[in-house]
Structure formats: structure tokens, C-alpha cells
XYZ file of C-alpha atoms in Angstrom:
502
model
C 12.455 11.852 -26.488
C 10.729 13.090 -29.665
C 8.729 9.906 -29.862
C 7.658 10.231 -26.193
C 6.551 13.937 -26.762
C 4.653 13.124 -29.932
C 2.994 10.060 -28.106
C 1.924 12.212 -25.143
C 0.533 14.846 -27.441
C -1.757 12.290 -29.044
C -2.489 10.934 -25.603
C -3.622 14.270 -24.175
C -5.681 14.650 -27.290
C -7.573 11.418 -26.356
C -7.680 12.084 -22.559
C -8.817 15.730 -22.907
C -11.891 14.697 -25.046
C -14.720 16.034 -22.974
C -16.272 12.597 -22.417
C -12.965 11.071 -21.439
C -12.214 13.923 -19.202
C -15.622 13.478 -17.548
C -14.705 9.723 -17.063
C -11.444 10.625 -15.317
C -13.149 12.891 -12.958
C -16.003 10.262 -12.276
C -13.309 7.529 -11.716
C -11.200 9.529 -9.450
C -14.196 10.622 -7.288
C -15.903 7.260 -7.276
C -12.569 5.526 -6.591
C -12.018 7.881 -3.681
C -15.367 6.772 -1.993
C -14.731 3.158 -2.789
C -11.272 3.303 -1.250
C -12.529 4.961 1.839
C -14.402 1.845 2.601
C -12.203 -0.261 5.030
C -10.579 -3.198 3.283
C -12.150 -2.807 -0.207
C -9.111 -1.337 -1.723
C -8.399 -0.463 -5.579
C -8.198 -4.208 -6.629
C -11.681 -4.964 -5.534
C -13.058 -1.604 -6.540
C -11.834 -2.236 -10.137
C -13.067 -5.803 -10.004
C -16.573 -4.841 -8.893
C -16.829 -2.026 -11.483
C -15.178 -3.764 -14.549
C -18.518 -5.584 -15.754
C -20.216 -2.242 -15.513
C -17.659 -0.493 -17.589
C -17.766 -3.459 -20.171
C -21.466 -3.486 -20.060
C -21.797 0.217 -20.913
C -20.320 -0.348 -24.373
C -17.627 2.337 -24.048
C -14.703 2.556 -26.298
C -11.763 0.574 -24.974
C -9.627 3.619 -24.330
C -12.612 5.312 -22.509
C -13.262 2.189 -20.326
C -9.574 1.809 -19.502
C -9.363 5.636 -18.432
C -12.354 5.207 -16.197
C -10.934 2.066 -14.503
C -7.486 3.817 -14.059
C -9.243 6.736 -12.451
C -10.980 4.305 -10.072
C -7.583 2.765 -9.265
C -5.854 6.070 -8.520
C -8.911 7.314 -6.664
C -9.167 4.273 -4.540
C -5.380 4.406 -3.773
C -6.057 7.871 -2.165
C -9.422 7.091 -0.652
C -7.897 4.166 1.409
C -5.881 6.734 3.291
C -9.027 8.360 4.670
C -10.088 5.404 6.721
C -6.513 4.792 7.702
C -5.951 8.227 9.075
C -9.464 8.896 10.567
C -10.442 5.341 11.786
C -7.038 3.523 12.083
C -8.450 0.970 9.604
C -6.460 0.588 6.421
C -8.284 0.730 3.164
C -5.839 -1.653 1.564
C -2.371 -3.183 2.170
C -0.508 -0.256 0.803
C -2.275 1.963 3.552
C -1.150 -0.109 6.544
C 1.975 1.966 7.030
C -0.215 5.215 6.845
C -1.914 4.256 10.063
C 1.351 4.421 12.001
C 1.673 8.176 11.860
C -1.562 9.365 10.105
C -3.857 8.206 12.853
C -1.872 9.524 15.729
C -1.897 12.945 13.920
C -5.777 12.618 13.774
C -5.737 11.727 17.457
C -3.608 14.731 18.208
C -6.280 17.102 16.493
C -4.559 17.342 13.209
C -6.745 15.303 10.953
C -6.950 18.098 8.398
C -3.149 18.435 8.299
C -2.619 14.686 7.779
C -5.365 14.431 4.994
C -3.856 17.329 3.016
C -0.348 16.292 3.470
C -1.392 12.786 2.346
C -2.960 14.396 -0.751
C 0.092 16.415 -1.682
C 2.499 13.414 -1.033
C 0.339 11.264 -3.128
C 0.147 13.827 -6.110
C 3.916 14.192 -6.149
C 4.567 10.413 -5.844
C 1.997 9.687 -8.599
C 3.162 12.331 -10.868
C 6.877 11.291 -10.463
C 5.835 7.749 -11.456
C 3.898 8.795 -14.507
C 6.832 10.979 -15.674
C 9.255 8.279 -15.423
C 6.914 5.695 -16.941
C 6.510 8.052 -20.047
C 10.219 8.382 -20.562
C 11.824 5.170 -19.294
C 8.984 2.781 -19.248
C 10.155 0.053 -21.820
C 13.717 0.150 -20.611
C 12.770 -0.045 -16.931
C 10.313 -2.926 -17.575
C 12.846 -4.908 -19.276
C 14.975 -4.604 -16.355
C 12.094 -5.603 -13.864
C 11.388 -8.663 -15.743
C 14.998 -9.825 -15.567
C 14.540 -10.309 -11.715
C 14.717 -14.106 -10.984
C 13.060 -15.753 -8.120
C 16.280 -15.744 -6.233
C 16.363 -11.966 -6.526
C 12.837 -11.649 -5.229
C 13.893 -13.836 -2.258
C 16.625 -11.362 -1.549
C 14.094 -8.446 -1.868
C 11.832 -10.163 0.559
C 14.724 -10.637 3.024
C 15.556 -6.931 2.627
C 11.798 -6.179 3.505
C 11.664 -8.218 6.453
C 14.965 -6.785 7.713
C 13.352 -3.319 7.491
C 10.691 -4.645 9.944
C 13.376 -4.719 12.853
C 13.511 -0.980 12.984
C 10.133 -0.204 11.408
C 7.569 0.144 14.206
C 7.305 -0.036 17.928
C 9.965 0.347 20.460
C 10.377 -3.439 21.130
C 12.238 -5.264 18.084
C 11.444 -8.698 19.667
C 7.615 -7.874 19.569
C 7.885 -6.600 16.090
C 9.599 -9.890 15.065
C 7.005 -12.001 16.854
C 4.195 -9.986 15.207
C 5.743 -10.577 11.614
C 6.087 -14.363 12.373
C 2.394 -14.405 13.251
C 1.734 -12.824 9.772
C 3.951 -15.432 8.282
C 2.089 -18.183 10.103
C -1.269 -16.964 8.804
C 0.010 -16.857 5.385
C 0.808 -20.634 5.455
C -2.761 -21.653 6.198
C -4.386 -23.638 3.380
C -3.390 -25.966 0.541
C 0.261 -25.813 -0.492
C 0.189 -24.711 -4.016
C 3.327 -26.683 -4.830
C 2.565 -30.133 -3.214
C -1.162 -29.981 -2.659
C -0.806 -30.865 0.980
C -3.054 -29.424 3.559
C -1.577 -27.119 6.106
C -3.111 -25.880 9.312
C -6.630 -26.128 8.049
C -7.814 -27.947 11.302
C -10.395 -29.958 9.230
C -12.198 -26.732 8.279
C -12.997 -26.854 4.454
C -13.598 -22.969 4.307
C -9.871 -22.293 4.918
C -8.384 -24.881 2.455
C -7.940 -21.991 -0.041
C -6.165 -19.994 2.523
C -7.267 -16.869 4.577
C -8.211 -14.106 2.467
C -6.347 -10.757 2.918
C -9.606 -8.689 3.116
C -10.503 -10.919 6.161
C -7.199 -10.547 7.877
C -7.003 -6.634 7.491
C -10.728 -6.105 8.427
C -10.488 -8.595 11.259
C -7.223 -7.331 12.836
C -7.666 -3.566 12.150
C -11.499 -3.075 11.685
C -12.900 -5.469 14.293
C -9.962 -4.848 16.578
C -10.460 -1.102 16.412
C -14.207 -1.730 16.964
C -13.480 -3.709 20.115
C -11.004 -1.060 21.279
C -13.689 1.753 21.037
C -16.254 -0.507 22.848
C -13.760 -1.057 25.658
C -13.105 2.665 25.931
C -17.006 3.365 26.136
C -17.565 0.731 28.710
C -14.729 1.943 30.961
C -15.740 5.502 30.455
C -12.568 6.573 28.741
C -14.021 7.433 25.388
C -13.784 11.054 24.302
C -14.440 12.809 21.074
C -11.265 13.386 19.189
C -10.045 16.952 18.762
C -10.804 18.731 15.557
C -9.309 21.944 14.402
C -8.800 23.777 11.149
C -5.195 22.443 10.491
C -3.985 22.180 6.930
C -0.708 21.300 5.394
C 1.731 24.145 5.782
C 4.841 25.393 4.024
C 6.829 24.243 6.968
C 5.202 20.695 6.471
C 6.427 20.713 2.837
C 9.864 21.853 3.703
C 10.269 19.164 6.333
C 8.976 16.388 4.163
C 10.317 17.483 0.654
C 13.354 14.995 0.535
C 11.160 12.402 2.470
C 8.469 12.628 -0.396
C 11.362 12.487 -3.077
C 13.031 9.334 -1.543
C 9.615 7.752 -1.201
C 8.600 8.475 -4.711
C 11.933 6.926 -5.993
C 11.553 3.796 -3.734
C 7.904 3.287 -4.607
C 8.382 3.558 -8.391
C 11.272 1.224 -8.551
C 9.566 -1.285 -6.171
C 6.408 -0.902 -8.217
C 7.804 -1.988 -11.501
C 8.682 -5.274 -9.970
C 5.877 -7.737 -10.843
C 4.021 -8.927 -7.756
C 5.408 -6.645 -5.287
C 3.111 -3.704 -4.989
C 2.398 -0.709 -2.631
C 2.728 -2.828 0.630
C 6.328 -3.527 -0.029
C 7.164 -0.019 -1.306
C 5.472 1.780 1.550
C 7.147 -0.450 4.223
C 10.620 0.158 2.688
C 10.179 3.794 2.280
C 8.897 4.158 5.942
C 11.846 2.072 7.217
C 14.319 4.143 5.224
C 13.051 7.293 6.538
C 12.994 6.117 10.142
C 16.677 5.000 9.857
C 17.858 8.167 8.275
C 16.084 10.478 10.848
C 18.136 11.637 13.878
C 15.071 11.894 15.866
C 13.461 8.511 14.904
C 11.842 8.248 18.221
C 9.193 10.704 16.914
C 7.999 8.145 14.405
C 4.855 6.505 15.410
C 3.643 9.488 17.377
C 2.358 11.615 14.602
C 5.440 12.693 12.564
C 4.568 14.053 9.294
C 7.560 12.340 7.683
C 6.188 8.970 8.706
C 3.127 9.838 6.826
C 4.590 11.499 3.705
C 7.044 8.520 3.112
C 4.548 5.706 2.662
C 1.981 8.007 0.936
C 4.375 9.145 -1.736
C 5.828 5.573 -2.118
C 2.483 3.689 -2.541
C 1.170 6.096 -5.147
C 4.491 5.914 -7.105
C 4.203 2.080 -6.772
C 0.793 2.229 -8.357
C 2.209 4.148 -11.312
C 5.329 1.837 -11.359
C 3.012 -1.224 -11.515
C 1.519 0.023 -14.751
C 4.835 -0.112 -16.521
C 5.241 -3.784 -16.966
C 1.472 -4.111 -17.783
C 1.579 -1.662 -20.503
C 5.042 -2.518 -22.059
C 5.269 -6.200 -21.452
C 1.748 -7.354 -20.783
C 2.612 -8.540 -17.327
C 0.704 -7.179 -14.287
C 2.812 -5.616 -11.587
C 0.095 -5.825 -8.933
C -3.393 -7.227 -8.347
C -5.065 -4.007 -9.623
C -3.054 -3.880 -12.836
C -3.943 -7.619 -13.367
C -7.638 -6.431 -13.435
C -6.753 -3.917 -15.897
C -4.923 -6.386 -17.911
C -7.910 -8.467 -17.788
C -10.096 -5.389 -19.083
C -7.744 -4.951 -22.141
C -8.130 -8.580 -22.900
C -11.859 -8.519 -22.488
C -11.826 -5.781 -25.257
C -9.468 -8.058 -27.365
C -6.489 -5.717 -26.888
C -3.111 -7.454 -26.322
C -0.952 -5.283 -24.124
C 2.928 -5.156 -24.819
C 5.473 -3.163 -26.780
C 3.502 -3.303 -30.004
C 0.477 -1.661 -28.522
C 2.278 1.572 -28.470
C 2.690 1.424 -32.312
C -0.631 -0.448 -33.141
C -3.082 1.177 -30.551
C -1.332 4.344 -29.502
C -4.758 6.028 -28.530
C -4.918 3.364 -25.795
C -1.450 3.221 -24.434
C -0.737 7.048 -24.510
C -4.332 8.029 -23.796
C -4.049 6.067 -20.568
C -0.680 7.592 -19.510
C -2.083 11.036 -20.281
C -5.178 10.332 -18.309
C -2.972 9.445 -15.330
C -1.410 12.837 -15.466
C -4.812 14.415 -15.415
C -6.036 12.056 -12.701
C -3.343 13.091 -10.365
C -4.200 16.765 -10.680
C -7.967 15.916 -10.436
C -7.428 13.988 -7.166
C -5.612 16.997 -5.679
C -8.297 19.394 -6.780
C -11.182 17.156 -5.651
C -9.768 16.047 -2.320
C -8.049 19.136 -0.865
C -11.456 21.145 -0.560
C -13.060 18.064 1.000
C -10.287 17.683 3.745
C -12.605 19.461 6.280
C -15.634 17.465 5.481
C -13.639 14.111 5.727
C -12.004 15.271 9.052
C -15.516 16.030 10.411
C -16.078 12.126 10.689
C -14.009 12.405 13.888
C -16.923 14.374 15.493
C -19.556 11.657 15.052
C -20.558 10.622 18.509
C -19.114 7.326 19.696
C -22.701 5.548 19.819
C -22.925 6.087 15.994
C -19.207 5.779 15.126
C -18.858 2.389 16.732
C -21.777 0.570 14.849
C -20.561 2.521 11.755
C -17.295 0.798 11.867
C -18.781 -2.466 12.423
C -21.278 -2.153 9.524
C -18.465 -1.106 7.074
C -16.328 -3.945 8.206
C -18.974 -6.700 7.750
C -20.260 -5.207 4.495
C -16.755 -5.127 3.191
C -16.029 -8.680 3.920
C -19.372 -10.086 2.757
C -19.707 -7.980 -0.390
C -16.434 -9.112 -1.709
C -16.284 -12.780 -0.348
C -19.885 -13.665 0.064
C -19.090 -16.288 2.720
C -20.613 -16.208 6.316
C -17.721 -18.179 7.505
C -15.303 -15.373 6.786
C -17.395 -13.096 8.871
C -16.802 -15.296 11.911
C -13.085 -15.723 11.023
C -12.874 -11.814 10.888
C -14.460 -11.618 14.411
C -12.058 -14.244 15.670
C -9.010 -12.278 14.124
C -10.573 -9.054 15.550
C -10.489 -10.550 19.079
C -6.986 -11.682 18.443
C -5.916 -8.190 17.193
C -7.559 -6.597 20.286
C -5.529 -8.916 22.532
C -2.291 -8.028 20.573
C -3.036 -4.479 21.021
C -3.548 -4.841 24.828
C -0.187 -6.539 25.009
C 1.402 -3.526 23.099
C 1.940 -5.309 19.803
C 1.987 -3.315 16.510
C -0.331 -4.825 14.009
C 1.349 -3.400 10.886
C 4.005 -6.151 11.072
C 1.465 -8.830 11.146
C -0.099 -7.552 7.938
C 3.264 -7.108 6.176
C 4.312 -10.548 7.284
C 0.935 -11.980 5.982
C 1.353 -10.114 2.542
C 5.143 -10.866 2.151
C 5.059 -14.372 3.436
C 3.450 -15.833 0.341
C 5.728 -13.922 -1.958
C 8.741 -15.103 -0.103
C 7.689 -18.788 0.013
C 6.596 -18.983 -3.660
C 9.773 -17.441 -5.079
C 11.899 -19.530 -2.550
C 10.283 -22.734 -3.954
C 10.773 -21.543 -7.483
C 14.479 -20.744 -6.997
C 15.255 -24.142 -5.314
C 13.159 -25.968 -8.067
C 15.382 -24.234 -10.753
C 18.584 -25.149 -8.993
C 17.532 -28.702 -7.879
C 17.707 -27.807 -4.384
C 21.196 -26.050 -4.450
C 20.859 -23.058 -1.948
C 23.830 -21.285 -3.700
C 21.278 -19.960 -6.309
C 20.199 -17.463 -3.841
C 23.673 -15.600 -3.889
C 24.567 -15.909 -7.667
C 23.210 -12.800 -9.224
C 24.556 -9.267 -8.689
C 21.010 -8.040 -7.700
C 20.687 -10.538 -4.879
C 24.194 -9.791 -3.550
C 23.475 -6.005 -3.631
C 20.112 -6.632 -1.697
C 21.904 -8.834 0.898
C 24.547 -6.125 1.494
C 21.612 -3.658 1.967
C 20.001 -6.009 4.428
C 23.161 -6.431 6.474
C 23.510 -2.575 6.532
C 19.916 -2.192 7.600
C 20.679 -4.364 10.605
C 24.207 -3.295 11.560
C 23.973 0.564 11.033
C 21.078 1.184 13.483
C 23.100 -0.777 16.134
C 26.180 1.284 15.419
C 24.418 4.656 15.408
C 22.582 3.631 18.769
C 25.778 2.859 20.443
C 27.297 6.060 19.230
C 24.602 8.119 20.563
C 24.713 6.468 23.954
C 28.407 7.130 24.104
C 27.874 10.918 23.092
C 25.176 11.014 25.772
C 27.406 9.577 28.451
C 30.237 12.048 27.715
C 27.887 14.911 27.888
C 26.899 13.811 31.304
């Protein structure tokens, strides 16, 4: 503990230098603006600004502090478009749309945005504290996860979908399968065989996540707004001066605590990220709630759970990168590339050889969490006023943001057409009362599941028993079984109690 405290003291000495403090604030504010653009997300934001940070000739610790500020700011910024426009900023914000946007529709945009900021602050701070104290130990455990253990984790995440969203489990399952099907498009990385490309060269590399999320949510929401305008059912959303209250914090305190724990420990597993963490946290809260039917209608718990989880996962993903040199997510892979660009090799020795970088970055994350809270809470009213934009301006604005987001990152006109096609498909699914969140989660988790299943079977020579050999896998399969069985038992018990009361 003494080593940790002395390291943090030196780190704060670096992070609180006036220039580095300025970079933290610039990164957090700029990241918030970048994250608010639908579909851009922290990974693309860091990727776009990495050459600029390098080209400015900044010291390596200052450049990394700036990029980490962008990372954290974009994590929060993605929630703005999720809550206000029902268009997730990144995969980790998909679950935020389920209760965040209904709160905005109910005239509680300010309440949703401010609760999101508080939950994000607590989740992010919790993750940085654990990273400071237990980082190397937890990273060593995370790296011990085998491909078979990852398969079990993906099975657990898919089982969570059964009670995750919507009132029809069958439609939820179908939506997840659609996402899995989209994830299989392109050349098989293991065999080199073309899959479902229909002779179109542009999708041989697979369908980009940005195209899927912009198409299904962005273009789908655009078509929904156009339909409402054409049919005369469009009306401006209500806007009041709602703000997070003491009652909200008391209602969600254990939700935020559980989400922070789940997010951090899922986040340290390389390759999982905020999408898995937010899905597991949301599903856990919905199963624990006695009034689970309120989830999806604007319940603060349904917003606080994924918000605390995805920010804790962002901090957790930094653990294996700093302590082992293994990126825990797409964005930390970009940060790892930044370190290598500056000829710095991350890993256990970095804390001894370059403590100003390792501890300076960790200290900047403490400051960044506070900065995000201070910056964004006063701007809640301004963000919420986006809902008062007249429909004739709001609809084309969403369209411009969607197309610019796709083309700026990918630069291929075919992907614009593909996004339109997916948008029409998403609009049809919405008309049929399908939730789109399981589609996105199926798409994100599908490739993780397939790749780790292939690796596990390759290691065992095709012996499926490898999937059940480790204690971690067995524990996750037990949790999966409980996830499926317990809601059935609880549901039947409630029916019996209701029948007895009558």
C-alpha cells in the first residue's frame, strides 16, 4: 500500500502540472463532444486524434493524458445521443437507450442526463481506485482466462438476453440471432472461406460495427421520425427542469454499486469491453428487481446500471494494458499504440522504469472523472434543449450526423448504402415490436463467441469437453443455468401468490 500511495503522489505531481491539467480538461470536453456524435465512440475518437497528439510533439505522459481524457469524455458523450436521440454513441451505450430515452420522452431528459453523469462518475472512480490498488494482481487473473472460459462468459451474456429487454423472450432471441447472423458475414478468419458475401466485394471484410449501429439506430430513428411527421403524429418532446434528486440516488445506490463491480471485473478481461459489462449489469438489475416490468419504460435503475458499468469497464480495460501490455478493449488498443509510437513498452516494468507515465495516467483519470462531472452537470440543461429543436430541423440533423459519422470513419460510399438498407430493416423490426438492442449485442458478442470457440476446439483437437474443464467455466455455466431458471421460478411464485389473493 505504501508503494501505491507514493506512486499516486508522484502521479498527481505529474497530472496536476498546469499544462497537463489543461490537457485533461481539453480531452474530457473534446471527448464529450466527439462521443455525442452518433456512432463515433471513444475508439474512433482516439484514433482520429492520435496523429494530432503525436504531431504536436507533446511529452509522452502529456500525450497519453490528453488521449485518456478523450477516452473518458467520449464514454460519457455517447450517452447524450443515446438519451436524447435514441441513437447510441457506441456499443457500450446501447443499453442506455432502453430506459434513458423513455425518460427523455417522458419529459425527464435533465434527470436522465444528470443521473447518467453521477453514475458514470461513481463507476469510473471505483474502477480507478481498484486499478491503483489491485491492478497487477487482477491483470494476472484476467490473463489466465482461457478461450474456453471466454466461451462460457459469452454463453452467460447471451443467457442474460432472455430476460434483458422486451416482454417477448422469443422476439428477443430472434433479434439476438439476427445480430449473430450479421457477425458471420465476410471471410472466415480461420479458413479463408467466403461467407454470405453474395458476390459483393465490399463486404468480404465483414460489416463494420459503425455501419450496423448507425444503420439500425440512426437511420432507423430517422425513418421513424419521418413516419411520425407524415402521419401527423409528431410532437415536440416535453422539456422540464428535472434534475437528479436525492431520492434518485437513494433508489439507485446499490444499482450503481453492483454495476461498478460488474463493469470493472468484466472490463479487465481482454476483448470484452463496455458492451458486455453494460448488458450483464442491466440484466442483473432487472432480475433482482421485484417490479422488473418498469424496466424499459424509463426506470432510473435501468439507466444507472449500464452507465456505472460501462464507465467502470473503461477503467478496468486500462488494467491489462498498463500492467501487462495487453489491450482490454478497442480504445485501450489505440492507447497501447500511442505508447509504442513514443517508444514506450507498457508492462510491469513501466511502473518502475517510467513511473511518471504509468502513475501520471492513473492520477489523471481521478482528475478526469471529477472534471467530467463538473463540466457536464452544468450543461445538462443545454443538452436537454436539443429536444426542443423543431422536427423539420431535427430530422435532417440526425441524417447528417449519421452519414457524416459513417463516411468520416470508413470513407466508403457502399457502406452508406448498406447503412440505409440496415436502417430500413431496423425500422421494419421496430414496426414489428422487436427491440434493437439484442441485435447489436448479438453482433458484438457473436465474433467474440465464434473466435474463442474455434480457439478452444483447436487447442483440444476438436474435443468439446475442454469447454467444461476449468473452474471458471463451470462457475459461469452454473450462473447461466440460474439466470434461466430463477426468473421462471419467481414468475410462477408470483402467479400463485396473485391467484391466492384473488
